[in-house]
Tab-separated table of C-alpha atoms and ligand atoms in Angstrom:
chain	number	residue	atom	x	y	z
A	237	MET	CA	56.141	32.157	-6.488
A	238	ALA	CA	56.005	31.626	-10.278
A	239	ALA	CA	56.186	34.822	-12.336
A	240	ARG	CA	53.115	36.063	-14.188
A	241	ILE	CA	53.337	35.295	-17.904
A	242	GLU	CA	52.948	38.297	-20.185
A	243	LEU	CA	50.526	37.051	-22.826
A	244	ALA	CA	50.695	39.837	-25.416
A	245	GLY	CA	52.168	38.536	-28.671
A	246	ARG	CA	51.938	34.855	-27.675
A	247	PRO	CA	49.767	32.999	-30.229
A	248	ILE	CA	46.987	30.642	-29.197
A	249	ILE	CA	45.061	28.002	-31.200
A	250	ILE	CA	41.462	27.382	-30.102
A	251	THR	CA	39.348	24.551	-31.536
A	252	GLY	CA	35.593	25.062	-31.402
A	253	GLY	CA	36.473	28.767	-31.555
A	254	GLY	CA	33.381	29.744	-33.541
A	255	SER	CA	30.870	29.426	-30.707
A	256	GLY	CA	30.290	29.186	-26.966
A	257	ILE	CA	33.276	28.764	-24.666
A	258	GLY	CA	35.751	28.727	-27.571
A	259	GLU	CA	34.404	31.971	-29.024
A	260	ALA	CA	34.403	33.727	-25.628
A	261	THR	CA	37.950	32.486	-24.976
A	262	ALA	CA	39.140	33.688	-28.393
A	263	ILE	CA	37.755	37.158	-27.697
A	264	ALA	CA	39.213	37.252	-24.172
A	265	CYS	CA	42.658	36.078	-25.365
A	266	ALA	CA	42.698	38.595	-28.214
A	267	GLY	CA	41.721	41.224	-25.655
A	268	VAL	CA	45.001	40.663	-23.794
A	269	GLY	CA	47.016	40.823	-27.025
A	270	MET	CA	47.291	37.160	-27.997
A	271	PRO	CA	47.084	36.459	-31.752
A	272	VAL	CA	44.328	33.850	-32.065
A	273	VAL	CA	43.734	31.018	-34.546
A	274	VAL	CA	40.150	29.777	-34.327
A	275	ALA	CA	39.125	26.392	-35.733
A	276	GLY	CA	35.840	24.562	-36.289
A	277	ARG	CA	33.746	23.114	-39.119
A	278	ARG	CA	31.489	26.147	-39.695
A	279	ALA	CA	33.676	28.655	-41.502
A	280	ASP	CA	31.038	31.435	-41.303
A	281	MET	CA	31.055	31.286	-37.482
A	282	LEU	CA	34.862	31.442	-37.416
A	283	HIS	CA	34.956	34.414	-39.788
A	284	ALA	CA	32.408	36.252	-37.611
A	285	VAL	CA	34.662	35.792	-34.551
A	286	VAL	CA	37.736	36.880	-36.521
A	287	SER	CA	35.939	40.042	-37.733
A	288	ARG	CA	34.812	40.885	-34.195
A	289	ILE	CA	38.373	40.540	-32.895
A	290	GLN	CA	39.904	42.518	-35.756
A	291	GLU	CA	37.330	45.312	-35.394
A	292	SER	CA	38.423	45.766	-31.789
A	293	GLY	CA	42.102	45.918	-32.776
A	294	GLY	CA	43.119	42.307	-32.117
A	295	GLU	CA	44.802	39.710	-34.317
A	296	ALA	CA	42.885	36.616	-35.408
A	297	SER	CA	42.735	34.100	-38.210
A	298	ALA	CA	40.294	31.305	-39.113
A	299	CYS	CA	41.352	27.752	-39.946
A	300	PRO	CA	38.198	25.762	-40.774
A	301	GLY	CA	38.185	21.975	-40.506
A	302	ASP	CA	36.967	18.900	-38.700
A	303	VAL	CA	39.071	17.898	-35.686
A	304	THR	CA	38.572	14.215	-36.507
A	305	GLU	CA	40.414	14.544	-39.834
A	306	ALA	CA	43.837	12.915	-39.670
A	307	ASP	CA	45.853	15.949	-40.829
A	308	HIS	CA	43.816	18.627	-39.021
A	309	ALA	CA	46.167	19.008	-36.033
A	310	ALA	CA	49.276	19.380	-38.206
A	311	HIS	CA	47.437	21.779	-40.503
A	312	LEU	CA	46.327	23.966	-37.585
A	313	ILE	CA	49.826	24.228	-36.153
A	314	GLN	CA	51.267	25.031	-39.587
A	315	HIS	CA	48.553	27.691	-40.086
A	316	CYS	CA	49.515	29.316	-36.767
A	317	HIS	CA	53.235	29.146	-37.650
A	318	GLN	CA	52.626	30.920	-40.948
A	319	ALA	CA	50.268	33.549	-39.519
A	320	TYR	CA	51.886	34.348	-36.138
A	321	GLY	CA	54.768	31.948	-35.429
A	322	GLN	CA	55.086	29.058	-32.990
A	323	PRO	CA	51.884	28.719	-30.916
A	324	TRP	CA	52.439	29.432	-27.230
A	325	ALA	CA	49.097	27.955	-26.207
A	326	VAL	CA	46.712	25.376	-27.645
A	327	PHE	CA	43.171	24.990	-26.286
A	328	ALA	CA	41.557	21.704	-27.395
A	329	ASN	CA	37.992	22.815	-26.768
A	330	ALA	CA	35.915	21.304	-29.608
A	331	GLY	CA	33.451	18.820	-28.205
A	332	ARG	CA	29.909	17.616	-28.018
A	333	GLY	CA	27.579	15.664	-25.767
A	334	LEU	CA	25.339	12.604	-26.033
A	335	ASP	CA	22.045	12.227	-24.138
A	336	ARG	CA	21.562	8.493	-23.790
A	337	ALA	CA	21.206	5.931	-21.001
A	338	ALA	CA	24.509	4.074	-20.650
A	339	HIS	CA	23.203	0.614	-21.621
A	340	LEU	CA	21.425	2.034	-24.697
A	341	THR	CA	24.537	3.786	-26.017
A	342	THR	CA	25.829	1.876	-29.019
A	343	SER	CA	29.469	1.032	-29.490
A	344	GLN	CA	29.465	3.227	-32.592
A	345	GLU	CA	28.038	6.193	-30.662
A	346	LEU	CA	30.714	5.692	-28.036
A	347	ARG	CA	33.462	5.567	-30.662
A	348	ASP	CA	32.117	8.669	-32.412
A	349	ILE	CA	32.035	10.816	-29.287
A	350	PHE	CA	35.485	9.621	-28.232
A	351	GLU	CA	36.810	10.541	-31.703
A	352	VAL	CA	35.789	14.187	-31.252
A	353	ASN	CA	36.212	14.767	-27.525
A	354	PHE	CA	39.192	12.592	-26.714
A	355	PHE	CA	41.193	11.280	-29.693
A	356	ALA	CA	41.152	14.569	-31.615
A	357	ALA	CA	42.111	16.551	-28.500
A	358	HIS	CA	44.864	14.073	-27.739
A	359	HIS	CA	46.148	14.264	-31.310
A	360	LEU	CA	46.261	18.081	-31.298
A	361	LEU	CA	47.999	18.429	-27.927
A	362	SER	CA	50.476	15.658	-28.793
A	363	GLU	CA	51.368	17.321	-32.078
A	364	ALA	CA	51.735	20.699	-30.340
A	365	ALA	CA	53.869	19.213	-27.559
A	366	THR	CA	56.200	17.622	-30.107
A	367	HIS	CA	56.704	21.019	-31.804
A	368	MET	CA	57.226	22.808	-28.487
A	369	ILE	CA	59.838	20.258	-27.373
A	370	ARG	CA	61.642	20.425	-30.736
A	371	GLU	CA	61.689	24.247	-30.684
A	372	ASN	CA	62.464	24.354	-26.956
A	373	SER	CA	59.833	27.071	-26.792
A	374	GLY	CA	57.803	26.053	-23.740
A	375	GLY	CA	54.079	26.611	-23.955
A	376	HIS	CA	50.691	25.885	-22.490
A	377	LEU	CA	48.392	23.018	-23.499
A	378	MET	CA	44.773	23.059	-22.377
A	379	MET	CA	41.839	20.692	-22.775
A	380	CYS	CA	38.235	21.630	-22.140
A	381	ALA	CA	37.124	18.809	-19.862
A	382	SER	CA	34.089	19.440	-17.632
A	383	CYS	CA	32.961	19.224	-14.025
A	384	VAL	CA	31.507	15.854	-15.112
A	385	SER	CA	35.030	14.545	-15.610
A	386	LYS	CA	34.844	13.943	-11.848
A	387	PHE	CA	31.276	12.551	-11.525
A	388	SER	CA	28.810	11.176	-14.035
A	389	PRO	CA	25.126	12.175	-14.114
A	390	PRO	CA	22.426	9.885	-15.535
A	391	TYR	CA	22.125	9.759	-19.366
A	392	HIS	CA	25.561	11.329	-19.896
A	393	ALA	CA	27.827	8.340	-19.286
A	394	ALA	CA	29.527	8.423	-22.699
A	395	TYR	CA	30.153	12.165	-22.506
A	396	ALA	CA	31.420	12.003	-18.912
A	397	ALA	CA	33.725	9.107	-19.870
A	398	THR	CA	35.353	11.231	-22.612
A	399	LYS	CA	35.863	14.063	-20.123
A	400	ALA	CA	37.291	11.774	-17.430
A	401	ALA	CA	39.670	10.366	-20.051
A	402	GLN	CA	40.812	13.892	-20.956
A	403	ASP	CA	41.311	14.725	-17.295
A	404	LEU	CA	43.429	11.662	-16.497
A	405	TYR	CA	45.435	11.947	-19.702
A	406	CYS	CA	46.321	15.550	-18.937
A	407	GLN	CA	47.376	14.666	-15.382
A	408	SER	CA	50.175	12.499	-16.782
A	409	MET	CA	51.026	14.951	-19.577
A	410	ARG	CA	51.405	17.755	-17.026
A	411	LEU	CA	54.005	15.798	-15.066
A	412	GLU	CA	55.835	14.553	-18.158
A	413	LEU	CA	56.057	17.902	-19.941
A	414	ALA	CA	56.866	20.169	-16.978
A	415	PRO	CA	60.664	19.662	-17.399
A	416	ALA	CA	60.304	21.004	-20.974
A	417	GLY	CA	58.638	24.175	-19.653
A	418	ILE	CA	55.233	23.121	-21.031
A	419	HIS	CA	52.213	23.744	-18.795
A	420	VAL	CA	49.197	21.440	-19.092
A	421	SER	CA	45.791	22.416	-17.685
A	422	THR	CA	42.279	21.025	-17.820
A	423	VAL	CA	39.217	23.270	-17.770
A	424	HIS	CA	36.197	22.065	-15.766
A	425	PRO	CA	33.172	24.214	-16.602
A	426	ILE	CA	29.850	23.726	-14.864
A	427	THR	CA	26.681	24.153	-16.972
A	428	THR	CA	27.447	26.936	-19.415
A	429	THR	CA	24.801	28.655	-21.513
A	430	THR	CA	25.950	27.746	-25.027
A	431	ASP	CA	24.553	25.768	-27.978
A	432	PHE	CA	26.027	22.632	-26.395
A	433	PHE	CA	22.701	21.268	-25.094
A	434	ASP	CA	20.819	21.835	-28.362
A	435	VAL	CA	23.609	20.199	-30.372
A	436	SER	CA	23.699	17.302	-27.940
A	437	ALA	CA	19.920	16.805	-28.137
A	438	ASP	CA	20.074	16.878	-31.956
A	439	VAL	CA	22.948	14.376	-32.163
A	440	SER	CA	21.071	12.124	-29.738
A	441	GLY	CA	17.862	12.280	-31.766
A	442	GLN	CA	16.069	14.175	-29.004
A	443	PRO	CA	15.701	17.693	-30.416
A	444	GLY	CA	14.132	20.264	-28.155
A	445	THR	CA	14.696	18.426	-24.853
A	446	ARG	CA	17.559	20.638	-23.570
A	447	SER	CA	17.718	18.164	-20.700
A	448	GLY	CA	21.072	19.300	-19.292
A	449	LEU	CA	19.948	22.894	-18.951
A	450	ASP	CA	16.489	21.959	-17.674
A	451	HIS	CA	17.957	19.973	-14.806
A	452	THR	CA	20.391	22.654	-13.748
A	453	PRO	CA	19.328	25.224	-11.158
A	454	LYS	CA	20.077	28.807	-12.185
A	455	MET	CA	22.796	29.166	-9.545
A	456	PHE	CA	24.804	26.441	-11.315
A	457	ARG	CA	24.626	28.035	-14.774
A	458	GLN	CA	27.183	30.456	-16.085
A	459	PRO	CA	27.883	32.451	-19.254
A	460	PRO	CA	30.832	31.326	-21.428
A	461	GLU	CA	32.596	34.633	-20.705
A	462	LYS	CA	33.097	33.506	-17.098
A	463	VAL	CA	34.981	30.414	-18.294
A	464	ALA	CA	36.990	32.570	-20.721
A	465	ARG	CA	38.117	34.922	-17.928
A	466	ALA	CA	39.245	31.953	-15.825
A	467	ILE	CA	41.191	30.554	-18.791
A	468	VAL	CA	43.037	33.831	-19.360
A	469	LYS	CA	43.887	33.891	-15.645
A	470	CYS	CA	45.301	30.363	-15.979
A	471	LEU	CA	47.305	31.292	-19.069
A	472	ARG	CA	48.842	34.173	-17.072
A	473	LYS	CA	49.491	32.035	-14.040
A	474	PRO	CA	49.251	28.342	-14.908
A	475	VAL	CA	47.346	26.021	-12.562
A	476	PRO	CA	46.552	22.326	-13.151
A	477	GLU	CA	42.767	22.723	-13.198
A	478	VAL	CA	40.521	25.660	-14.080
A	479	TRP	CA	37.245	25.738	-12.107
A	480	THR	CA	34.627	28.452	-11.998
A	481	SER	CA	32.565	27.008	-9.140
A	482	ASN	CA	34.234	26.176	-5.832
A	483	LEU	CA	30.994	24.586	-4.646
A	484	VAL	CA	30.903	22.091	-7.524
A	485	ARG	CA	34.636	21.481	-7.160
A	486	MET	CA	34.179	20.623	-3.472
A	487	THR	CA	31.171	18.447	-4.293
A	488	ALA	CA	33.231	16.553	-6.867
A	489	ALA	CA	35.967	15.949	-4.306
A	490	LEU	CA	33.484	14.788	-1.651
A	491	ARG	CA	31.864	12.401	-4.128
A	492	ASN	CA	35.034	10.308	-4.079
A	493	ILE	CA	34.609	9.706	-0.353
A	494	PHE	CA	30.791	9.633	-0.169
A	495	PRO	CA	29.520	8.168	-3.485
A	496	LYS	CA	26.204	7.187	-1.884
A	497	LEU	CA	25.442	10.814	-1.042
A	498	MET	CA	26.109	11.929	-4.614
A	499	ASP	CA	23.943	9.101	-5.994
A	500	ARG	CA	21.096	10.315	-3.790
A	501	GLU	CA	21.348	13.815	-5.272
A	502	MET	CA	21.690	12.543	-8.843
A	503	ARG	CA	18.572	10.388	-8.511
A	504	ARG	CA	16.556	13.613	-8.767
A	505	MET	CA	17.522	13.668	-12.449
A	506	LEU	CA	16.078	10.246	-13.235
A	507	GLU	CA	13.389	9.840	-15.874
A	508	PRO	CA	12.483	6.129	-15.604
A	509	SER	CA	11.072	5.901	-19.152
A	510	ARG	CA	14.537	6.669	-20.540
A	511	ILE	CA	15.853	3.162	-19.866
A	512	GLN	CA	13.376	1.656	-22.324
A	513	GLY	CA	15.000	1.295	-25.707
A	514	GLU	CA	15.652	-0.772	-28.739
A	515	ASP	CA	17.004	-4.284	-28.532
A	516	ALA	CA	20.472	-4.328	-26.980
A	517	SER	CA	21.676	-6.420	-29.949
A	518	ARG	CA	22.093	-3.142	-31.898
A	519	ASN	CA	25.062	-2.710	-29.602
A	520	ALA	CA	26.922	-5.554	-31.292
A	521	HIS	CA	30.480	-4.662	-32.315
B	207	NAP	N1	28.171	24.063	-22.187
B	207	NAP	C1	28.457	23.384	-21.090
B	207	NAP	O1	27.650	23.316	-20.139
B	207	NAP	C2	29.791	22.705	-20.941
B	207	NAP	C3	30.167	22.268	-19.651
B	207	NAP	C4	31.380	21.620	-19.512
B	207	NAP	C5	32.217	21.443	-20.592
B	207	NAP	N2	31.838	21.876	-21.823
B	207	NAP	C6	32.752	21.655	-22.938
B	207	NAP	O2	33.052	22.897	-23.534
B	207	NAP	C7	33.503	22.687	-24.873
B	207	NAP	C8	32.855	23.723	-25.765
B	207	NAP	O3	31.443	23.540	-25.767
B	207	NAP	P1	30.412	24.757	-25.708
B	207	NAP	O4	29.649	24.638	-24.444
B	207	NAP	O5	31.093	26.022	-26.000
B	207	NAP	O6	29.373	24.335	-26.862
B	207	NAP	P2	29.330	24.747	-28.416
B	207	NAP	O7	29.034	26.189	-28.547
B	207	NAP	O8	28.406	23.775	-29.045
B	207	NAP	O9	30.817	24.518	-28.893
B	207	NAP	C9	31.311	23.303	-29.386
B	207	NAP	C10	32.315	23.643	-30.468
B	207	NAP	O10	32.982	22.447	-30.882
B	207	NAP	C11	33.089	22.490	-32.303
B	207	NAP	N3	33.106	21.120	-32.815
B	207	NAP	C12	32.263	20.103	-32.515
B	207	NAP	N4	32.560	19.022	-33.225
B	207	NAP	C13	33.615	19.355	-34.023
B	207	NAP	C14	34.368	18.676	-35.005
B	207	NAP	N5	34.118	17.394	-35.329
B	207	NAP	N6	35.379	19.335	-35.618
B	207	NAP	C15	35.647	20.623	-35.310
B	207	NAP	N7	34.985	21.324	-34.386
B	207	NAP	C16	33.963	20.695	-33.756
B	207	NAP	C17	31.846	23.247	-32.787
B	207	NAP	O11	32.117	23.916	-34.021
B	207	NAP	P3	31.527	23.415	-35.432
B	207	NAP	O12	30.171	22.832	-35.142
B	207	NAP	O13	31.491	24.637	-36.276
B	207	NAP	O14	32.507	22.400	-35.922
B	207	NAP	C18	31.632	24.271	-31.679
B	207	NAP	O15	32.239	25.497	-31.976
B	207	NAP	C19	33.152	21.237	-25.211
B	207	NAP	O16	34.316	20.444	-25.167
B	207	NAP	C20	32.203	20.828	-24.088
B	207	NAP	O17	32.277	19.453	-23.835
B	207	NAP	C21	30.646	22.512	-22.025
């Protein structure tokens, strides 16, 4: 059986660390002695997290920026090096949703969401892996995917596609990097009570709908702290996938064998008026 990894003193970089799952994970990691670098566009949110961690005796530092900027990944790793040394773990968590019927999603919208959720996460983990291999340091790379990386609900096709891409990409990375002592894990949260749904509704031009939360029964909602605890557990004892709901995990697995059954369940979420939209020609490349 693999030994438990002592996390104290091992630095971690967390994107989207100023709110929601990233914030809860930063606090949980600092709580077990990991120096934390939090990143995101809103510097005030990052500084609030850093202050909270420092007030409770932990080590944390803010590195504001947009994950889609070309030099952001390199800058983050350099920031961690200067503040705490070589990062042991990197959690590519920054992300957002899009509430739109698949055929009404424009090519530009698709590109934009892939830039944040997939390309930026890929860039950061690739840069970190290159450093870890060069330094022969080992480490742990994580991406915040979603339960919807395994099945796609109506009106979230673009988002689910980014998460499925993360999931598959990390499956190969995990195999390739294992000989270098680098763990790779994906995180698959179910509906988590964060700003995610409000941000998604705003970006999609549907403020106030909170459709994802509205459709989710209470038993399938969780606080971000639950995801954070599962992530710390995975950092201590690496596993390929972090899940916080065995029921949803089983459902996702069964969907592969019985897609018709899953479709029947998902049909409950349909709002027929949502397939009416502007002319499809706006989708031109
Ligand atoms: N909430 C859920 O139900 C749920 C379920 C499954 C998976 N997830 C995933 O969990 C991750 C975290 O989401 P959350 O639920 O914690 O929602 P959240 O509170 O809205 O967090 C998203 C974070 O991403 C950051 N971010 C977004 N775009 C960015 C950009 N271009 N550059 C830098 N940072 C950016 C945001 O910070 P700034 O705005 O300050 O930049 C924010 O801190 C996402 O990847 C999401 O897909 C969420």
